[in-house]
Coordinates of C-alpha atoms in Angstrom, one line a residue:
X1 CA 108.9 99.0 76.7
X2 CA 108.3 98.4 80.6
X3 CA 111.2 101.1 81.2
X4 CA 108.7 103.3 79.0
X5 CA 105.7 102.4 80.9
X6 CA 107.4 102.7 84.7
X7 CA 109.0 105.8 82.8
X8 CA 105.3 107.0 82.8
X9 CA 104.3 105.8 86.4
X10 CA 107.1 107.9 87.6
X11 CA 105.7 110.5 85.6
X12 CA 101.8 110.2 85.4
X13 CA 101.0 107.8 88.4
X14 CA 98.8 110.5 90.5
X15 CA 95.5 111.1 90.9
X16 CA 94.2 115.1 90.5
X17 CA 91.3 114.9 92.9
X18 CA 93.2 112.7 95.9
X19 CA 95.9 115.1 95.9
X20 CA 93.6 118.3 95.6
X21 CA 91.4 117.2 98.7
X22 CA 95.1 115.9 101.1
X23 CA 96.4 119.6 99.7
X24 CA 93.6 121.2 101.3
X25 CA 93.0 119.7 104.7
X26 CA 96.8 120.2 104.8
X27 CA 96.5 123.4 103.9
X28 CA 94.0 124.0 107.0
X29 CA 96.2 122.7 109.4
X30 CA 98.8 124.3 108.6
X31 CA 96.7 128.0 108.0
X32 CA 95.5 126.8 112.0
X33 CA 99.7 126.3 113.4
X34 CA 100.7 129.6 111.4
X35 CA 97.6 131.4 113.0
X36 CA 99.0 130.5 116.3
X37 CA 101.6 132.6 115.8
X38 CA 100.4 134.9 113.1
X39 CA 97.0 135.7 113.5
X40 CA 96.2 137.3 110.0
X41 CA 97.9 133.6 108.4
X42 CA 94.4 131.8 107.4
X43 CA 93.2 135.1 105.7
X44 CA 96.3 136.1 103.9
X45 CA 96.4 132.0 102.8
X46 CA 92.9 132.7 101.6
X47 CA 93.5 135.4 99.6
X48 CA 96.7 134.1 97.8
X49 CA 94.5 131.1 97.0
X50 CA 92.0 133.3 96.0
X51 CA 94.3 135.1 93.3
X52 CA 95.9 131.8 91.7
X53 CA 92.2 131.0 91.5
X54 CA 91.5 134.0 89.3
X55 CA 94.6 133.9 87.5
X56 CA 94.2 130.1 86.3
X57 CA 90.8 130.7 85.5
X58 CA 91.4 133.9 83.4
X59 CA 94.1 131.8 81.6
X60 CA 91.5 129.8 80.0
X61 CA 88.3 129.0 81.8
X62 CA 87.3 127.2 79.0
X63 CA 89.9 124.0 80.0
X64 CA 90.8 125.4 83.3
X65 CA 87.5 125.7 84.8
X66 CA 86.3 126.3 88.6
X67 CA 87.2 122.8 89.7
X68 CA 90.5 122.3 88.3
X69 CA 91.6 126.0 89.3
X70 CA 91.1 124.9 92.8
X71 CA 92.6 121.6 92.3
X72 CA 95.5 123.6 91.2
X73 CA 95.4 127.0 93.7
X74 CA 94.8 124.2 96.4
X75 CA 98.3 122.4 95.9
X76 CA 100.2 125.6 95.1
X77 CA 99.1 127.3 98.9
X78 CA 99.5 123.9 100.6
X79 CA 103.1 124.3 99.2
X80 CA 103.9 127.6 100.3
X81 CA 102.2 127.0 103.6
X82 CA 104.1 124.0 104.3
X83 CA 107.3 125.7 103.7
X84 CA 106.5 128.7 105.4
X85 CA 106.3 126.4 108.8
X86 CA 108.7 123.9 107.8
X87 CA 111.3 126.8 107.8
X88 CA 109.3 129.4 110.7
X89 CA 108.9 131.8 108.0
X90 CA 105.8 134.3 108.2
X91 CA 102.8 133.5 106.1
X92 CA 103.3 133.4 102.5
X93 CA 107.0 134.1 102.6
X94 CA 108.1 131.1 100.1
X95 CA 104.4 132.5 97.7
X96 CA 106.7 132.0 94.9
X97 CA 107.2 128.4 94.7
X98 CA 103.3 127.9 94.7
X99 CA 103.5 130.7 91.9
X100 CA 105.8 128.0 90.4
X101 CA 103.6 125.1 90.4
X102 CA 100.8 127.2 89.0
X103 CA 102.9 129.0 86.5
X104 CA 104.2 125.5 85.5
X105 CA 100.3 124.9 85.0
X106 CA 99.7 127.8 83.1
X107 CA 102.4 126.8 80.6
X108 CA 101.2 123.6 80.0
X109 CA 98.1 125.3 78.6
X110 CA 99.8 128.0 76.3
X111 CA 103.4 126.9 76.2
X112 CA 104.7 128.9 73.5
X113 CA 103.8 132.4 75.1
X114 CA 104.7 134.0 78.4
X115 CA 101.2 133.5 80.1
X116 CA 103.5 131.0 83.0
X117 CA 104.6 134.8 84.1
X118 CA 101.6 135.9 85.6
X119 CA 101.9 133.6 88.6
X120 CA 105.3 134.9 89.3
X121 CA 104.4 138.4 88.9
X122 CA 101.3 138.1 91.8
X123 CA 104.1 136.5 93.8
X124 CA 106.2 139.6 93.1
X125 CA 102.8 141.5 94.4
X126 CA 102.5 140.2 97.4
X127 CA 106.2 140.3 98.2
X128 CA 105.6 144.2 97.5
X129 CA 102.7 144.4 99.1
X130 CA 104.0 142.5 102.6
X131 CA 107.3 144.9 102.3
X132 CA 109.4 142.3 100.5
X133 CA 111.4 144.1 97.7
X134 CA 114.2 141.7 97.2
X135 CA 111.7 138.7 97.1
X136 CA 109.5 140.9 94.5
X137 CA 112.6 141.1 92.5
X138 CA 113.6 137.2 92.9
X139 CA 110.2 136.3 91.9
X140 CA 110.4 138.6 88.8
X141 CA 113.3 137.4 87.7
X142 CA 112.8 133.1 88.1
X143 CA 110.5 133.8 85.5
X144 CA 113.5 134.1 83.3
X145 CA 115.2 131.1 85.1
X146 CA 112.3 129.3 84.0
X147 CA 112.1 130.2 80.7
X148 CA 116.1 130.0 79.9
X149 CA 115.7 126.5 80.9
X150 CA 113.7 125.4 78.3
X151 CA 116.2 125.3 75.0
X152 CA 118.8 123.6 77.6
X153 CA 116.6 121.0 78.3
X154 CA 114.9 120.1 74.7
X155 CA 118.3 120.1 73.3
X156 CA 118.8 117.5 76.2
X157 CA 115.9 115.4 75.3
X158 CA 116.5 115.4 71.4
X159 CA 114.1 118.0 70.3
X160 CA 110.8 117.6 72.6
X161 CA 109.6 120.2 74.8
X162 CA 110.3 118.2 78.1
X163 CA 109.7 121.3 80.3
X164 CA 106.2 121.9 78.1
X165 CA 105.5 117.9 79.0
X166 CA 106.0 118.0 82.4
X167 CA 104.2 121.4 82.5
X168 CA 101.0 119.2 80.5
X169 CA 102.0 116.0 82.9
X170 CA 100.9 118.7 86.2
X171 CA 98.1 120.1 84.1
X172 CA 96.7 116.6 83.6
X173 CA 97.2 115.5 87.0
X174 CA 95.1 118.2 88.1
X175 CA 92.2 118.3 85.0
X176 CA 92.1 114.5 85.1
X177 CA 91.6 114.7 81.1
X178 CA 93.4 115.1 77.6
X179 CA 95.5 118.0 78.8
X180 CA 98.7 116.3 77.6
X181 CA 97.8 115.1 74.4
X182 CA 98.8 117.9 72.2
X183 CA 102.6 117.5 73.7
X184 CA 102.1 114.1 72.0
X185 CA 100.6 115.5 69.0
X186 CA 103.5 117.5 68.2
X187 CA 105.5 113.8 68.2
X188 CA 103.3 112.0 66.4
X189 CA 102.6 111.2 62.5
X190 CA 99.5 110.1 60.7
X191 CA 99.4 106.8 59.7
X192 CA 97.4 104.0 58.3
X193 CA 96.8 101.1 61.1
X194 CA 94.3 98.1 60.6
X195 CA 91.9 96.2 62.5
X196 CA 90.7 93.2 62.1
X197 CA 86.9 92.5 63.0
X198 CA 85.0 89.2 63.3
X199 CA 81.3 89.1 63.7
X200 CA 80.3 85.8 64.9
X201 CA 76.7 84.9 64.5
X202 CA 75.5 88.2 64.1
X203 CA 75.9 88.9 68.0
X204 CA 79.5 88.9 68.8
X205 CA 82.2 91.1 67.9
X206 CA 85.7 90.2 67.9
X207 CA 88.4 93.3 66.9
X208 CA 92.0 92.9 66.5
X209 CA 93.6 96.0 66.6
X210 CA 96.9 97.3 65.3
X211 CA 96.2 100.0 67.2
X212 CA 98.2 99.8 70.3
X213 CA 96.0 100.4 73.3
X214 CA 98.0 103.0 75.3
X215 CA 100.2 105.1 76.3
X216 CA 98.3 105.9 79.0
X217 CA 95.0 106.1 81.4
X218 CA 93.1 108.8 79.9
X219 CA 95.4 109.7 77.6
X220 CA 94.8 108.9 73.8
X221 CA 94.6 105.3 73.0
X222 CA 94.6 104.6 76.7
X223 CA 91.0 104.6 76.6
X224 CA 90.5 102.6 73.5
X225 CA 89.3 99.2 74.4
X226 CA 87.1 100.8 77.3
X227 CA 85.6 103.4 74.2
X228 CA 85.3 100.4 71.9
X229 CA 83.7 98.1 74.1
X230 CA 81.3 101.5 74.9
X231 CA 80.0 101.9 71.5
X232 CA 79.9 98.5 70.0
X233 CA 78.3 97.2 72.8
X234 CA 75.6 100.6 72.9
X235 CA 74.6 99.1 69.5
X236 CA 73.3 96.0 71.1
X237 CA 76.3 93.5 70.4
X238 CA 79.0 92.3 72.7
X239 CA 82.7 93.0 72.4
X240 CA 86.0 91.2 72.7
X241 CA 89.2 93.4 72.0
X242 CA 93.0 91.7 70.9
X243 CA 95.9 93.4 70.3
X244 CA 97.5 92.4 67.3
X245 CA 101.2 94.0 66.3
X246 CA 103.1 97.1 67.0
X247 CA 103.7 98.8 70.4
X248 CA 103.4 102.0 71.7
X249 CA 104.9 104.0 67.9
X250 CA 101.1 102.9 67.6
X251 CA 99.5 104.7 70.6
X252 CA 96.7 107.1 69.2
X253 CA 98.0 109.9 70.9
X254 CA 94.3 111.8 70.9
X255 CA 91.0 111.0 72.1
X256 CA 89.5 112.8 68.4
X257 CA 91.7 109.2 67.4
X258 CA 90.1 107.0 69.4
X259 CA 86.6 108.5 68.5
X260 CA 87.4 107.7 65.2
X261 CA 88.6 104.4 65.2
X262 CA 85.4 103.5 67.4
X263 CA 83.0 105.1 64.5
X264 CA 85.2 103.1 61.8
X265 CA 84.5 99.9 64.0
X266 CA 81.1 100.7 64.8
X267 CA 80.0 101.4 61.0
X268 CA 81.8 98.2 59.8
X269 CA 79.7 96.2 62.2
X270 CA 76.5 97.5 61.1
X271 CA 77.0 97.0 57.8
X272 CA 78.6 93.0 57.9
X273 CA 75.6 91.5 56.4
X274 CA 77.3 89.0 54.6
X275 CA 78.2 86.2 57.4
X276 CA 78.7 82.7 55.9
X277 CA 78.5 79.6 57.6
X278 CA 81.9 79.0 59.4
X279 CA 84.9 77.4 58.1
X280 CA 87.5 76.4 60.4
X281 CA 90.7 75.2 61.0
X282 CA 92.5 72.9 64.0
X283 CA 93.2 74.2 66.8
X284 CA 97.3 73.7 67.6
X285 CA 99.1 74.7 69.6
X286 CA 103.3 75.3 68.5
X287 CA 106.2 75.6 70.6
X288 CA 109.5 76.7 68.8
X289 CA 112.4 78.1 70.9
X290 CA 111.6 80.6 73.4
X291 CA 108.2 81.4 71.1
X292 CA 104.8 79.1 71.6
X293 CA 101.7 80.0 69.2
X294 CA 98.4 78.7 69.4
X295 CA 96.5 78.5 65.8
X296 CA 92.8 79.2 66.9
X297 CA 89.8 80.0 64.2
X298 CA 86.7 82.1 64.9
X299 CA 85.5 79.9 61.9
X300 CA 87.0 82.3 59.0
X301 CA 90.6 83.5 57.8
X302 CA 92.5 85.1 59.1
X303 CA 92.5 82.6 62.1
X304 CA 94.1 83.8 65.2
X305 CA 97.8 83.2 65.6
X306 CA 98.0 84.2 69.4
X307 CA 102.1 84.6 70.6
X308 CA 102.9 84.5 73.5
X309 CA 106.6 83.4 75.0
X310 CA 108.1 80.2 77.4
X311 CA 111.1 82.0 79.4
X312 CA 111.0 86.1 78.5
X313 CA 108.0 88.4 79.0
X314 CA 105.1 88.1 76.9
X315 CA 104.7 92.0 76.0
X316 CA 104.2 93.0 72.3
X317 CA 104.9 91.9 68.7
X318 CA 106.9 94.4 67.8
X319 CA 106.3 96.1 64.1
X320 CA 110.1 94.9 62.9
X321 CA 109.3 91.7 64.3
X322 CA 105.8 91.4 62.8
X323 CA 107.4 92.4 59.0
X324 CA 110.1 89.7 59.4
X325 CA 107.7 86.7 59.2
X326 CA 105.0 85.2 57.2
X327 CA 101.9 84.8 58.6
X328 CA 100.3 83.0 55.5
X329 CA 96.1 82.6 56.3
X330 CA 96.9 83.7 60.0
X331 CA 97.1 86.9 62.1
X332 CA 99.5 87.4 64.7
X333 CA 98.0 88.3 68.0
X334 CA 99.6 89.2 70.9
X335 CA 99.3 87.1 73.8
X336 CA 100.5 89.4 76.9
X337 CA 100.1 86.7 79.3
X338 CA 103.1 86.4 80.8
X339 CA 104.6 89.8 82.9
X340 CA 108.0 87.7 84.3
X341 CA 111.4 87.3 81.8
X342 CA 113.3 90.1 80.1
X343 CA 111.2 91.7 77.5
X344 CA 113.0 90.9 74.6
X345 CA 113.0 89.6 71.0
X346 CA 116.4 88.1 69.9
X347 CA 116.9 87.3 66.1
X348 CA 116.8 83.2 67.1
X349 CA 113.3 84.2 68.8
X350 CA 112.3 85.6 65.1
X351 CA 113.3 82.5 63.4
X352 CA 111.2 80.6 66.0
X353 CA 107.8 82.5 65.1
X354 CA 108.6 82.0 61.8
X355 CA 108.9 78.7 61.9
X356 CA 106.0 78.3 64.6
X357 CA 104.0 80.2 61.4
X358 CA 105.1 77.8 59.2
X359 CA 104.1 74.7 61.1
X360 CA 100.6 76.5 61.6
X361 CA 99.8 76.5 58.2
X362 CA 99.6 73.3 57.9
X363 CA 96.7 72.9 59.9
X364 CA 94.1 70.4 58.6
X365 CA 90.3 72.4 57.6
X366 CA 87.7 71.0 59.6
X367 CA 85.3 69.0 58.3
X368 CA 82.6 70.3 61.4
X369 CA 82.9 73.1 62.8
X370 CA 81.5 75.4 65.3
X371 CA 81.9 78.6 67.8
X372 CA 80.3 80.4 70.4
X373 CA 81.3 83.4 72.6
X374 CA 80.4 84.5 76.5
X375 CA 81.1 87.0 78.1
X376 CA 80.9 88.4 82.2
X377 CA 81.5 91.8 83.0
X378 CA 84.6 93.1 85.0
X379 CA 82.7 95.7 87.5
X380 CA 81.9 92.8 89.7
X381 CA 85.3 91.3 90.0
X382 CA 87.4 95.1 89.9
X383 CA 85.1 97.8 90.3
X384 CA 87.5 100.1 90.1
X385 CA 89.1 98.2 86.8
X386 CA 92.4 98.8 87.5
X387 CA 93.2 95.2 87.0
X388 CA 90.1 94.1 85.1
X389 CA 88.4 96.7 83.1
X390 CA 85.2 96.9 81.4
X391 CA 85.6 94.8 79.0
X392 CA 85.4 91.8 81.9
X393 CA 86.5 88.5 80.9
X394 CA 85.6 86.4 77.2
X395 CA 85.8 83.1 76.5
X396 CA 85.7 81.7 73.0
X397 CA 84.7 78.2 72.1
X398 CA 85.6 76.2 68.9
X399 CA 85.2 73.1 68.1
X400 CA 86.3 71.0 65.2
X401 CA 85.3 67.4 64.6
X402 CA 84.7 67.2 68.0
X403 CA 87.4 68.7 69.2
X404 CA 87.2 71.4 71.6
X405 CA 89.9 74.7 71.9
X406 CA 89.4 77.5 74.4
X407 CA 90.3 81.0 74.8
X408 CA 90.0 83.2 77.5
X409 CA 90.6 87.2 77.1
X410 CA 90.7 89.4 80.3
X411 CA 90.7 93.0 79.5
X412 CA 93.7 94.3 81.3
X413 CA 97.2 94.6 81.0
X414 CA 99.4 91.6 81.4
X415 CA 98.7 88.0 83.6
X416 CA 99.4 86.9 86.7
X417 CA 101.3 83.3 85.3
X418 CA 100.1 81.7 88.6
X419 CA 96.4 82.4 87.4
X420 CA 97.5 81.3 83.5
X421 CA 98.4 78.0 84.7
X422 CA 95.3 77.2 86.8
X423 CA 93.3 78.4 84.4
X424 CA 94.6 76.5 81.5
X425 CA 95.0 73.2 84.0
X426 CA 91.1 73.7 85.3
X427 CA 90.0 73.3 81.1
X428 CA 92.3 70.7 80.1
X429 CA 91.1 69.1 82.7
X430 CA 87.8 69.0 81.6
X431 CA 88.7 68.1 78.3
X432 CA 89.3 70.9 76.1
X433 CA 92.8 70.2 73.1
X434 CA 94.0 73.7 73.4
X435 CA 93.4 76.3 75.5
X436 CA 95.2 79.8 75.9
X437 CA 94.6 82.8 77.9
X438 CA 95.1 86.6 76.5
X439 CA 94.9 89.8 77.6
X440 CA 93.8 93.0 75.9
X441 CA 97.0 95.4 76.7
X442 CA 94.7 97.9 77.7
X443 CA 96.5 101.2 79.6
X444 CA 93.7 102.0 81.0
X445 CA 94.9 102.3 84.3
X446 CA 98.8 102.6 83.8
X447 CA 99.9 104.5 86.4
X448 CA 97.9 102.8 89.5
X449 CA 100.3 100.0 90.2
X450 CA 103.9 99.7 92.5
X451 CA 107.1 99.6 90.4
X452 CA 105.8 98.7 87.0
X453 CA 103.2 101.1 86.4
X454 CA 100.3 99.0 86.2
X455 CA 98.7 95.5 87.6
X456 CA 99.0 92.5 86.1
X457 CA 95.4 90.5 85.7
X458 CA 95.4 88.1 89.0
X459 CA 97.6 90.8 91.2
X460 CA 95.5 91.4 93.9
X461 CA 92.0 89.8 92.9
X462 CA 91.2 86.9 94.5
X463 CA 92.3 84.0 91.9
X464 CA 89.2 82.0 92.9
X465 CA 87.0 84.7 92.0
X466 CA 88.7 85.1 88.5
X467 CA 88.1 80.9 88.0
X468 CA 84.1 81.8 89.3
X469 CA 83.7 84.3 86.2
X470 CA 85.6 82.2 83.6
X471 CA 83.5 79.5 84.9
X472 CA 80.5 81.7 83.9
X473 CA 81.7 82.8 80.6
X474 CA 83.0 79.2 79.0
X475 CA 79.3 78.1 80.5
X476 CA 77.7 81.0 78.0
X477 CA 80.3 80.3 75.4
X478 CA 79.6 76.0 75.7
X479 CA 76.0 76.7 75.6
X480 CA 75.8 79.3 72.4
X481 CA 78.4 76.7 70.9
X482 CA 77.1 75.9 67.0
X483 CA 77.7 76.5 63.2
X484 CA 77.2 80.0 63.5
X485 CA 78.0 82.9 60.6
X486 CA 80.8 83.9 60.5
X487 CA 81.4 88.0 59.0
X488 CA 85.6 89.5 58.6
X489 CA 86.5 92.5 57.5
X490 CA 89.9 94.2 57.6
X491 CA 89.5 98.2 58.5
X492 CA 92.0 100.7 58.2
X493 CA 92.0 104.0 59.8
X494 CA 93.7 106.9 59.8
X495 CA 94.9 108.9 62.8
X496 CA 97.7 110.2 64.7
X497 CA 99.6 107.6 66.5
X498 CA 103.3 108.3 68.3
X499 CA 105.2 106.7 65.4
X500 CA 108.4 105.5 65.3
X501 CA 110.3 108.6 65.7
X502 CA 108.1 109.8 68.5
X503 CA 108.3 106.7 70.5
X504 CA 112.4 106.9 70.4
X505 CA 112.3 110.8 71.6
X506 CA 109.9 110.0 74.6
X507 CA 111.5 106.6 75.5
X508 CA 114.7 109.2 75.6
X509 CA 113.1 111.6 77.3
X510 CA 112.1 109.0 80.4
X511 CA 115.8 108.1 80.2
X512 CA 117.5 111.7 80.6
X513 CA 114.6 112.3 83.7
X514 CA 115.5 109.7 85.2
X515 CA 119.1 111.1 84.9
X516 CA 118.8 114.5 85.4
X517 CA 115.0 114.9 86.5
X518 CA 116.5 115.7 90.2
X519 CA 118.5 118.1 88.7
X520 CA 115.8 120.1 86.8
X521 CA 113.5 119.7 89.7
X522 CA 116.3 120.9 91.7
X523 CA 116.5 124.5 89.7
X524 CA 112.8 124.6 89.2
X525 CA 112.1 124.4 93.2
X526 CA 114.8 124.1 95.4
X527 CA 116.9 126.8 94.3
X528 CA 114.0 129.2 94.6
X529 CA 113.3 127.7 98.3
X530 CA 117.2 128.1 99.0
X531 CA 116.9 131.5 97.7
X532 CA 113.3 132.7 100.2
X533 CA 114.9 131.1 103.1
X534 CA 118.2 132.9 102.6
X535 CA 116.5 136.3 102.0
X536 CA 113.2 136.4 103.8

C-alpha cells in the first residue's frame, strides 16, 4: 500500500498553477536569450503559444477553459524554448515536443479518438511554414508513434490504458480537478460499503467509514473527510471521521461518490431522533502479538475497537483481514498511528486481533457512564492542511464508574510516533486508564510530502503546538463530559469504488512505470528531441 501511494507521488505529486507560473517566467527568459540572437524569437514564441491556446480550448472549452489552456500552452512553449537554447537551435525548431505535451493533454480528454493529432499537425504547420519539410513530416508521423504505443503498453499493464492515465495524470496536473477520475471509473465496480454513524448528544457526530478516504488529493474519495466534515458541520453539528476496514479497493473513485456518501450521511443525521441515554462498556486496552486494540464506547454498540500495531506500520485493516475475525458487539477501526515497520499483516498477526477481539468482549457494562466530545480546528495549526486538514484535532471523553479513557483523532494521514507517545504520556499522566491516538487516513494531500507521498501528523508542525490544541480539545471534551444520548445507525451506500480487481491493475501499473516509465518517456520525448536536433 505505501509502494501504491509513493507510486502516486511519483506520479501525481505537482501542483498545476506553480508549474504554469515557473513555465512562464522561464519562458520569458528564454524568449529574451533567443531574441538576442533571433530577433523575431518572442513573437514567433507568442504565436505558437497562442495556437496551442486555441487548439486546447476548441478541444473542449467546457473542461479545458481559458485558464487551464494557458496552464497547459504555457509548459508546452517553455519546453520548446528551453530546448531550442539548450541545443542553439532557431526559435521553435523542437515545436513538436510542446505539440507532444499538449497532444498528451488533449488525449487525456477524448482518449478513444484521434483529437491528440491536432497538436502534432500545427507543429507540422509551423515546420512548413518556417521551411521545415522533413520536421513537417516527423511531426506527422510521431502521431502514429504515439498512437502504436498504446496497445504495447496496456498489454504491459494488464489491461489499463496507462498511456490514457498518464495523459489524465498531465491533464490533472494542469486543471487541478477530477480530470483523472474517469481513467479510474473504467477500473472500478459498484459496491455496497457501510458507515457507521454515532450522534452523541444531539451535537456531535462521529462516522466510521468503510469507505477508504483516498486515492488521492482531489481525486475521488481523496476529498471525503474534508466534504464530510463540510456538510455535516454546514448543518450546525461537529464532525469526527474514522476509518474503519478495507484499503484503497475502497477508494470512491468520483467526486459524484463522494457527494453521495456525504448526502447519505447528512440525511441520516437529520433524521436520528431516537438517542437513548448511553450505555457503555470499559475501556481496555489489549496487546496480543504484534496487534494492540483499545475497546472504547461512545456509550452504544458497536463500541470502537481501534487497531493499531507494536513493531510493523499501523496502515489499514485490510478487507481479507477484516472477514477473518469476529468482531462480536465491536467495530474494528483503524488506528494509522504509527508510519515506521513494514506494512504487513502475517497470518500470526490475524490470530492476534482475533484473539485481542475475543478478550474485548469480555468487557464488563458500566454501571455509570458518560461522554463528551471537543473539537479545535486544523487551519490554525496547518493552514495549508497538508499535515492537519480541516477536520483539526478531536478528542473523545468516556468515563465509566469513574474511570476515564481518552481518544484523540487528528485528521491527516499517519502519526508522527514521537508525538503518539507524548501525547499519550501527557494524559496518563493526568490520570486518564486508556488513551489512544488515531488518525483519519485522509489523502487529502497525498502527493505533497518527500519519499512517501504524504506527511505524517507531527512531521514538520511544531509538537508543542499539536499538545496546545489537544490541550484545548480534551478541555471542551472534559467540560461537555455527561450522560448524554446516544443515536447509531449503520448506512450503506452505493458508489463506485476501485475494487479489488482495480486496485491489483493500478498497484501493477505503478510497478511496470517504475520499470519501464524511463523507457516510455524515453520514446514519447527523447526520441523526438534526438530526431529535431539531428534534422533541424
Amino acid at each position: 500500500m505505501r509502494a501504491f501511494e509513493r507510486g502516486y507521488y511519483l506520479l501525481f505529486g505537482r501542483s498545476g498553477l506553480r508549474v504554469a507560473l515557473y513555465a512562464t517566467l522561464l519562458l520569458a527568459a528564454l524568449a529574451v536569450v533567443e531574441g538576442l540572437v533571433h530577433h523575431l524569437a518572442p513573437l514567433l514564441y507568442a504565436l505558437y503559444a497562442a495556437g496551442l491556446f486555441s487548439i486546447l480550448l476548441a478541444v473542449d472549452r467546457a473542461v479545458v477553459n481559458p485558464r487551464r489552456s494557458y496552464y497547459v500552452a504555457a509548459v508546452s512553449t517553455a519546453a520548446t524554448a528551453a530546448l531550442d537554447v539548450a541545443f542553439g537551435k532557431p526559435p521553435l525548431a523542437f515545436a513538436l515536443v510542446g505539440a507532444i505535451v499538449s497532444a498528451l493533454v488533449i488525449q487525456s480528454l477524448r482518449c478513444e479518438l484521434p483529437a491528440f493529432v491536432l497538436p502534432l499537425a500545427f507543429a507540422a504547420t509551423v515546420y512548413y511554414a518556417m521551411g521545415r519539410p522533413v520536421l513537417a513530416v516527423l511531426a506527422l508521423s510521431y502521431a502514429l508513434v504515439i498512437y502504436g504505443l498504446k496497445p504495447v503498453i496496456r498489454r504491459w499493464a494488464g489491461g489499463i490504458d496507462a498511456v490514457c492515465m498518464f495523459s489524465s495524470f498531465i491533464y490533472s496536473v494542469f486543471a487541478g480537478d477530477d480530470g483523472i477520475e474517469d481513467v479510474f471509473r473504467e477500473l472500478g465496480r459498484v459496491e455496497r460499503v457501510p458507515l457507521h454513524v454515532y450522534l452523541v448528544g444531539g451535537r456531535h457526530v462521529v462516522v466510521v467509514s468503510d469507505f477508504h478516504p483516498g486515492p488521492f488529493r482531489h481525486i475521488g474519495g481523496g476529498s471525503l473527510v474534508d466534504v464530510l466534515n463540510r456538510e455535516v458541520e454546514g448543518t450546525g453539528f461537529r464532525f469526527t471521521f474514522l476509518h474503519g476496514v478495507g484499503s484503497h479497493e475502497r477508494d470512491p473513485v468520483t467526486g459524484e461518490g463522494v457527494r453521495k456518501i456525504a448526502a447519505a450521511v447528512k440525511s441520516a443525521v437529520l433524521e436520528m431522533t431516537d438517542g437513548r441515554p448511553p450505555q457503555g462498556v470499559r475501556p481496555a486496552e489489549v496487546v496480543s502479538g504484534d496487534v494492540k486494540i483499545v475497546g472504547f464506547s461512545l456509550g452504544t454498540a458497536p463500541h470502537l475497537a481501534v487497531v493499531s500495531r507494536l513493531r510493523s506500520a499501523s496502515d489499514d485493516i485490510p478487507l481479507w483481514v477484516a472477514k477473518r475475525v469476529n468482531p462480536g458487539s465491536y467495530l474494528l477501526v483503524d488506528a494509522q498511528n504509527k508510519f515506521d515497520g513494514v506494512v504487513q499483516w502475517l497470518e500470526e498477526d490475524v490470530k492476534a486481533l482475533s484473539e485481542g477481539l475475543r478478550v474485548l468482549q469480555g468487557s464488563p457494562q458500566c454501571r455509570s457512564f458518560s461522554v463528551g466530545v471537543g473539537k479545535v480546528g486544523g487551519e490554525a495549526l496547518d493552514p495549508l492542511g497538508h499535515e492537519i486538514g480541516p477536520g483539526g484535532v478531536s478528542a473523545i471523553v468516556n468515563e465509566c464508574d469513574g474511570e476515564r479513557a481518552l481518544l484523540v483523532v487528528f485528521d491527516g494521514n499517519n502519526l508522527d510516533w514521537g508525538l503518539y507517545g507524548k501525547i499519550v504520556d501527557r494524559y496518563r499522566r493526568r490520570g486518564y486508564a486508556v488513551v489512544e491516538v488515531a488518525t483519519t487516513d485522509t489523502h487529502r494531500a497525498t502527493g505533497v510530502g518527500f519519499g512517501r507521498g504524504y506527511r505524517i501528523v507531527g512531521e514538520h508542525i511544531d509538537h508543542g503546538k499539536i499538545l496546545e490544541a489537544v490541550d484545548l480539545a480534551v478541555a471542551e471534551a472534559e467540560r461537555l463530559l455527561g450522560p448524554h444520548a446516544v443515536s447509531y445507525r449503520r448506512v450503506e451506500v452505493e458508489a463506485e469504488v476501485m475494487g479489488e480487481e482495480g486496485f491489483r491493475k493500478i498497484q501493477r501499473a505503478v510497478r511496470i512505470y517504475k520499470r519501464v516509465g524511463g523507457l516510455v518517456l524515453g520514446a514519447v520525448f527523447l526520441a523526438p528531441t534526438a530526431l529535431v536536433t539531428l534534422f533541424a
